[in-house]
């Protein structure tokens, strides 16, 4: 099995390594390392986010945990039965994912929440490994254009083979389908690009298709 987790001291991205060093000094109690994926590899749904949030996943060590994007994501997962338990904004809340795994296109927190192209590229082998290590995979949900495009590249497909579109389900001629949602960031909900209803509709459609 290919390794789906970068080393704790992964040195592939110069800028992110420097940022990690700075964060270790500024926030010594934070996770400050690549954030591992959450959920079982035998899940049928893989959710792909962008990158850890500074005070979210980079603090707690679990994707989407501890920031606004996680509030919306985990509430929605709980509502549609993709998660069980209670979401407590930390990795020790006992919440479990049901038939679902969550990962990020980039595993280390980037400055200003914006990974640059070379960082997405450097981290892609871990995304490729995720996908190839999920034998029951039926749906990949790309949250936002960057995640969508990185999944296409991880699958060896051209960017033109499927254009990101909120609510779309792309048949790529593979055993799984690539679904799209706008990222559940505070920016997207504040600007009205993504409403809770729009986000829920994507998970309702996934639930129906997964049975
Ligand atoms: N937290 C994550 O882990 N990923 C995102 O894309 C946003 C917040």
mmCIF file of C-alpha atoms and ligand atoms in Angstrom:
data_model
loop_
_atom_site.group_PDB
_atom_site.id
_atom_site.type_symbol
_atom_site.label_atom_id
_atom_site.label_comp_id
_atom_site.label_asym_id
_atom_site.label_seq_id
_atom_site.Cartn_x
_atom_site.Cartn_y
_atom_site.Cartn_z
ATOM 1 C CA UNK A 1 0.000 0.000 0.000
ATOM 2 C CA UNK A 2 1.362 3.428 -0.960
ATOM 3 C CA UNK A 3 1.799 5.815 1.939
ATOM 4 C CA UNK A 4 -1.124 8.217 2.178
ATOM 5 C CA UNK A 5 0.552 10.296 4.888
ATOM 6 C CA UNK A 6 3.470 12.668 4.415
ATOM 7 C CA UNK A 7 6.166 12.424 7.084
ATOM 8 C CA UNK A 8 5.570 14.656 10.119
ATOM 9 C CA UNK A 9 8.637 16.644 9.061
ATOM 10 C CA UNK A 10 7.850 16.522 5.325
ATOM 11 C CA UNK A 11 10.225 18.907 3.563
ATOM 12 C CA UNK A 12 8.749 18.927 0.055
ATOM 13 C CA UNK A 13 7.560 22.557 0.137
ATOM 14 C CA UNK A 14 10.075 25.181 1.177
ATOM 15 C CA UNK A 15 7.491 27.876 1.903
ATOM 16 C CA UNK A 16 5.287 25.558 3.970
ATOM 17 C CA UNK A 17 8.239 24.236 5.959
ATOM 18 C CA UNK A 18 9.228 27.789 6.873
ATOM 19 C CA UNK A 19 5.629 28.579 7.799
ATOM 20 C CA UNK A 20 5.493 25.435 9.962
ATOM 21 C CA UNK A 21 8.677 26.521 11.767
ATOM 22 C CA UNK A 22 7.179 29.960 12.421
ATOM 23 C CA UNK A 23 3.945 28.407 13.643
ATOM 24 C CA UNK A 24 5.803 26.072 16.009
ATOM 25 C CA UNK A 25 7.243 29.160 17.662
ATOM 26 C CA UNK A 26 4.046 31.234 17.604
ATOM 27 C CA UNK A 27 1.702 28.355 18.530
ATOM 28 C CA UNK A 28 3.742 25.611 20.229
ATOM 29 C CA UNK A 29 0.638 23.680 21.334
ATOM 30 C CA UNK A 30 -0.745 23.364 17.781
ATOM 31 C CA UNK A 31 -0.411 20.228 15.631
ATOM 32 C CA UNK A 32 1.876 22.125 13.178
ATOM 33 C CA UNK A 33 2.507 19.175 10.821
ATOM 34 C CA UNK A 34 0.864 17.545 7.807
ATOM 35 C CA UNK A 35 -2.718 16.733 8.793
ATOM 36 C CA UNK A 36 -3.622 13.076 8.235
ATOM 37 C CA UNK A 37 -6.881 12.114 6.544
ATOM 38 C CA UNK A 38 -9.846 11.217 8.731
ATOM 39 C CA UNK A 39 -12.058 8.155 8.257
ATOM 40 C CA UNK A 40 -11.636 4.592 7.056
ATOM 41 C CA UNK A 41 -9.944 3.659 3.802
ATOM 42 C CA UNK A 42 -12.798 1.270 2.998
ATOM 43 C CA UNK A 43 -15.299 4.150 2.829
ATOM 44 C CA UNK A 44 -17.281 4.725 -0.363
ATOM 45 C CA UNK A 45 -17.087 8.524 -0.143
ATOM 46 C CA UNK A 46 -13.916 10.611 -0.156
ATOM 47 C CA UNK A 47 -14.246 14.347 0.543
ATOM 48 C CA UNK A 48 -11.328 16.438 -0.682
ATOM 49 C CA UNK A 49 -10.808 19.865 0.879
ATOM 50 C CA UNK A 50 -8.245 22.514 0.125
ATOM 51 C CA UNK A 51 -5.712 22.684 2.957
ATOM 52 C CA UNK A 52 -5.729 22.817 6.772
ATOM 53 C CA UNK A 53 -6.948 26.040 8.326
ATOM 54 C CA UNK A 54 -4.462 27.795 10.591
ATOM 55 C CA UNK A 55 -6.539 27.546 13.774
ATOM 56 C CA UNK A 56 -8.617 24.634 12.544
ATOM 57 C CA UNK A 57 -6.922 21.468 11.287
ATOM 58 C CA UNK A 58 -3.443 22.887 11.840
ATOM 59 C CA UNK A 59 -4.317 23.319 15.497
ATOM 60 C CA UNK A 60 -6.346 20.173 16.114
ATOM 61 C CA UNK A 61 -4.668 17.729 13.715
ATOM 62 C CA UNK A 62 -7.943 16.605 12.093
ATOM 63 C CA UNK A 63 -9.239 17.907 8.742
ATOM 64 C CA UNK A 64 -11.803 20.726 9.025
ATOM 65 C CA UNK A 65 -11.817 20.466 12.815
ATOM 66 C CA UNK A 66 -11.927 23.700 14.779
ATOM 67 C CA UNK A 67 -12.868 26.291 12.199
ATOM 68 C CA UNK A 68 -15.950 27.647 10.473
ATOM 69 C CA UNK A 69 -15.651 25.352 7.448
ATOM 70 C CA UNK A 70 -15.738 22.393 9.842
ATOM 71 C CA UNK A 71 -18.817 23.680 11.664
ATOM 72 C CA UNK A 72 -20.756 23.542 8.414
ATOM 73 C CA UNK A 73 -19.158 20.357 7.081
ATOM 74 C CA UNK A 74 -19.559 18.251 10.225
ATOM 75 C CA UNK A 75 -23.100 19.530 10.915
ATOM 76 C CA UNK A 76 -24.048 18.498 7.389
ATOM 77 C CA UNK A 77 -22.312 15.110 7.641
ATOM 78 C CA UNK A 78 -24.126 14.417 10.928
ATOM 79 C CA UNK A 79 -27.446 15.456 9.425
ATOM 80 C CA UNK A 80 -27.153 13.049 6.489
ATOM 81 C CA UNK A 81 -25.723 10.132 8.460
ATOM 82 C CA UNK A 82 -22.170 10.439 7.082
ATOM 83 C CA UNK A 83 -20.971 10.970 10.659
ATOM 84 C CA UNK A 84 -22.026 9.787 14.123
ATOM 85 C CA UNK A 85 -21.550 11.303 17.542
ATOM 86 C CA UNK A 86 -21.050 14.925 18.417
ATOM 87 C CA UNK A 87 -18.764 17.398 16.774
ATOM 88 C CA UNK A 88 -16.790 19.113 19.534
ATOM 89 C CA UNK A 89 -14.306 21.255 17.572
ATOM 90 C CA UNK A 90 -11.426 19.007 18.592
ATOM 91 C CA UNK A 91 -9.986 15.700 17.449
ATOM 92 C CA UNK A 92 -10.916 13.944 20.716
ATOM 93 C CA UNK A 93 -14.663 14.523 20.455
ATOM 94 C CA UNK A 94 -15.290 10.864 19.574
ATOM 95 C CA UNK A 95 -17.036 11.752 16.313
ATOM 96 C CA UNK A 96 -16.809 8.972 13.734
ATOM 97 C CA UNK A 97 -17.293 9.124 9.995
ATOM 98 C CA UNK A 98 -19.676 6.648 8.377
ATOM 99 C CA UNK A 99 -18.591 5.277 5.000
ATOM 100 C CA UNK A 100 -16.712 8.573 4.520
ATOM 101 C CA UNK A 101 -13.121 9.760 4.563
ATOM 102 C CA UNK A 102 -11.891 13.362 4.513
ATOM 103 C CA UNK A 103 -8.590 14.547 3.130
ATOM 104 C CA UNK A 104 -7.059 17.750 1.784
ATOM 105 C CA UNK A 105 -5.390 18.519 -1.547
ATOM 106 C CA UNK A 106 -2.548 20.068 0.471
ATOM 107 C CA UNK A 107 -1.757 18.570 3.886
ATOM 108 C CA UNK A 108 0.103 21.476 5.493
ATOM 109 C CA UNK A 109 -1.369 24.836 6.440
ATOM 110 C CA UNK A 110 -0.463 27.477 3.848
ATOM 111 C CA UNK A 111 -0.049 31.198 4.546
ATOM 112 C CA UNK A 112 -3.365 33.046 4.126
ATOM 113 C CA UNK A 113 -5.117 29.718 3.416
ATOM 114 C CA UNK A 114 -3.762 29.800 -0.133
ATOM 115 C CA UNK A 115 -1.512 27.002 -1.342
ATOM 116 C CA UNK A 116 0.486 27.803 -4.479
ATOM 117 C CA UNK A 117 0.683 25.566 -7.546
ATOM 118 C CA UNK A 118 3.937 23.857 -6.702
ATOM 119 C CA UNK A 119 2.608 22.930 -3.228
ATOM 120 C CA UNK A 120 -0.514 21.363 -4.719
ATOM 121 C CA UNK A 121 1.721 19.448 -7.107
ATOM 122 C CA UNK A 122 4.157 18.317 -4.397
ATOM 123 C CA UNK A 123 1.315 17.024 -2.257
ATOM 124 C CA UNK A 124 -0.531 15.288 -5.086
ATOM 125 C CA UNK A 125 1.152 11.877 -4.707
ATOM 126 C CA UNK A 126 -0.529 11.610 -1.301
ATOM 127 C CA UNK A 127 -3.901 12.314 -2.892
ATOM 128 C CA UNK A 128 -3.204 9.750 -5.598
ATOM 129 C CA UNK A 129 -2.301 7.255 -2.872
ATOM 130 C CA UNK A 130 -5.513 8.026 -0.969
ATOM 131 C CA UNK A 131 -7.617 7.294 -4.011
ATOM 132 C CA UNK A 132 -5.789 4.145 -5.003
ATOM 133 C CA UNK A 133 -5.940 2.823 -1.425
ATOM 134 C CA UNK A 134 -9.733 3.098 -1.250
ATOM 135 C CA UNK A 135 -11.024 -0.157 -2.776
ATOM 136 C CA UNK A 136 -14.747 0.619 -2.333
ATOM 137 C CA UNK A 137 -14.636 4.201 -3.540
ATOM 138 C CA UNK A 138 -17.837 5.297 -5.325
ATOM 139 C CA UNK A 139 -17.758 9.103 -4.976
ATOM 140 C CA UNK A 140 -15.087 11.740 -4.577
ATOM 141 C CA UNK A 141 -16.475 15.107 -3.525
ATOM 142 C CA UNK A 142 -14.149 17.936 -4.519
ATOM 143 C CA UNK A 143 -14.765 21.014 -2.402
ATOM 144 C CA UNK A 144 -13.900 23.908 -4.695
ATOM 145 C CA UNK A 145 -12.042 24.202 -7.976
ATOM 146 C CA UNK A 146 -8.571 23.592 -6.609
ATOM 147 C CA UNK A 147 -9.553 20.282 -5.007
ATOM 148 C CA UNK A 148 -11.484 19.257 -8.133
ATOM 149 C CA UNK A 149 -8.551 20.033 -10.423
ATOM 150 C CA UNK A 150 -6.071 18.300 -8.167
ATOM 151 C CA UNK A 151 -8.236 15.160 -8.150
ATOM 152 C CA UNK A 152 -8.296 15.194 -11.964
ATOM 153 C CA UNK A 153 -4.503 15.434 -12.062
ATOM 154 C CA UNK A 154 -4.175 12.745 -9.384
ATOM 155 C CA UNK A 155 -6.224 10.491 -11.667
ATOM 156 C CA UNK A 156 -3.979 11.291 -14.635
ATOM 157 C CA UNK A 157 -6.796 13.190 -16.397
ATOM 158 C CA UNK A 158 -6.665 16.504 -18.263
ATOM 159 C CA UNK A 159 -8.184 19.530 -16.568
ATOM 160 C CA UNK A 160 -10.497 19.850 -19.565
ATOM 161 C CA UNK A 161 -11.994 16.409 -18.956
ATOM 162 C CA UNK A 162 -14.420 17.771 -16.324
ATOM 163 C CA UNK A 163 -15.080 21.412 -15.509
ATOM 164 C CA UNK A 164 -15.841 22.242 -11.876
ATOM 165 C CA UNK A 165 -19.488 23.111 -11.365
ATOM 166 C CA UNK A 166 -21.321 23.206 -8.043
ATOM 167 C CA UNK A 167 -23.679 20.232 -7.764
ATOM 168 C CA UNK A 168 -22.191 18.395 -10.759
ATOM 169 C CA UNK A 169 -21.532 14.650 -10.815
ATOM 170 C CA UNK A 170 -18.856 13.850 -13.387
ATOM 171 C CA UNK A 171 -18.653 10.372 -14.843
ATOM 172 C CA UNK A 172 -14.961 9.939 -15.621
ATOM 173 C CA UNK A 173 -15.242 6.371 -16.896
ATOM 174 C CA UNK A 174 -13.803 5.134 -13.611
ATOM 175 C CA UNK A 175 -15.355 3.024 -10.837
ATOM 176 C CA UNK A 176 -16.166 6.244 -8.990
ATOM 177 C CA UNK A 177 -17.831 9.567 -9.795
ATOM 178 C CA UNK A 178 -16.363 12.991 -9.116
ATOM 179 C CA UNK A 179 -18.905 15.290 -7.469
ATOM 180 C CA UNK A 180 -18.505 19.032 -6.886
ATOM 181 C CA UNK A 181 -19.485 21.531 -4.250
ATOM 182 C CA UNK A 182 -18.290 25.020 -3.601
ATOM 183 C CA UNK A 183 -15.951 24.948 -0.626
ATOM 184 C CA UNK A 184 -17.772 25.397 2.696
ATOM 185 C CA UNK A 185 -15.537 28.313 3.712
ATOM 186 C CA UNK A 186 -16.805 31.272 5.688
ATOM 187 C CA UNK A 187 -15.947 33.462 2.694
ATOM 188 C CA UNK A 188 -18.207 31.449 0.382
ATOM 189 C CA UNK A 189 -21.130 31.420 2.805
ATOM 190 C CA UNK A 190 -20.700 35.104 3.738
ATOM 191 C CA UNK A 191 -20.727 36.137 0.088
ATOM 192 C CA UNK A 192 -23.733 33.907 -0.640
ATOM 193 C CA UNK A 193 -21.850 31.808 -3.172
ATOM 194 C CA UNK A 194 -22.694 28.774 -1.064
ATOM 195 C CA UNK A 195 -25.799 28.558 1.101
ATOM 196 C CA UNK A 196 -26.442 25.845 3.690
ATOM 197 C CA UNK A 197 -29.234 24.620 1.459
ATOM 198 C CA UNK A 198 -26.935 24.330 -1.568
ATOM 199 C CA UNK A 199 -24.420 22.405 0.526
ATOM 200 C CA UNK A 200 -27.117 20.126 1.967
ATOM 201 C CA UNK A 201 -28.452 19.408 -1.509
ATOM 202 C CA UNK A 202 -25.083 17.984 -2.557
ATOM 203 C CA UNK A 203 -25.044 15.616 0.435
ATOM 204 C CA UNK A 204 -28.691 14.684 -0.099
ATOM 205 C CA UNK A 205 -27.798 13.706 -3.673
ATOM 206 C CA UNK A 206 -24.773 11.714 -2.485
ATOM 207 C CA UNK A 207 -26.904 9.945 0.136
ATOM 208 C CA UNK A 208 -29.513 9.023 -2.444
ATOM 209 C CA UNK A 209 -26.938 7.701 -4.887
ATOM 210 C CA UNK A 210 -25.109 5.741 -2.202
ATOM 211 C CA UNK A 211 -28.360 4.208 -0.967
HETATM 212 N N1 LIG B 1 -9.903 22.796 6.961
HETATM 213 C C1 LIG B 1 -9.451 21.780 6.215
HETATM 214 O O1 LIG B 1 -8.954 20.798 6.722
HETATM 215 N N2 LIG B 1 -9.569 21.883 4.891
HETATM 216 C C2 LIG B 1 -10.108 22.917 4.280
HETATM 217 O O2 LIG B 1 -10.191 22.920 3.061
HETATM 218 C C3 LIG B 1 -10.574 23.973 5.085
HETATM 219 C C4 LIG B 1 -10.459 23.889 6.405
#
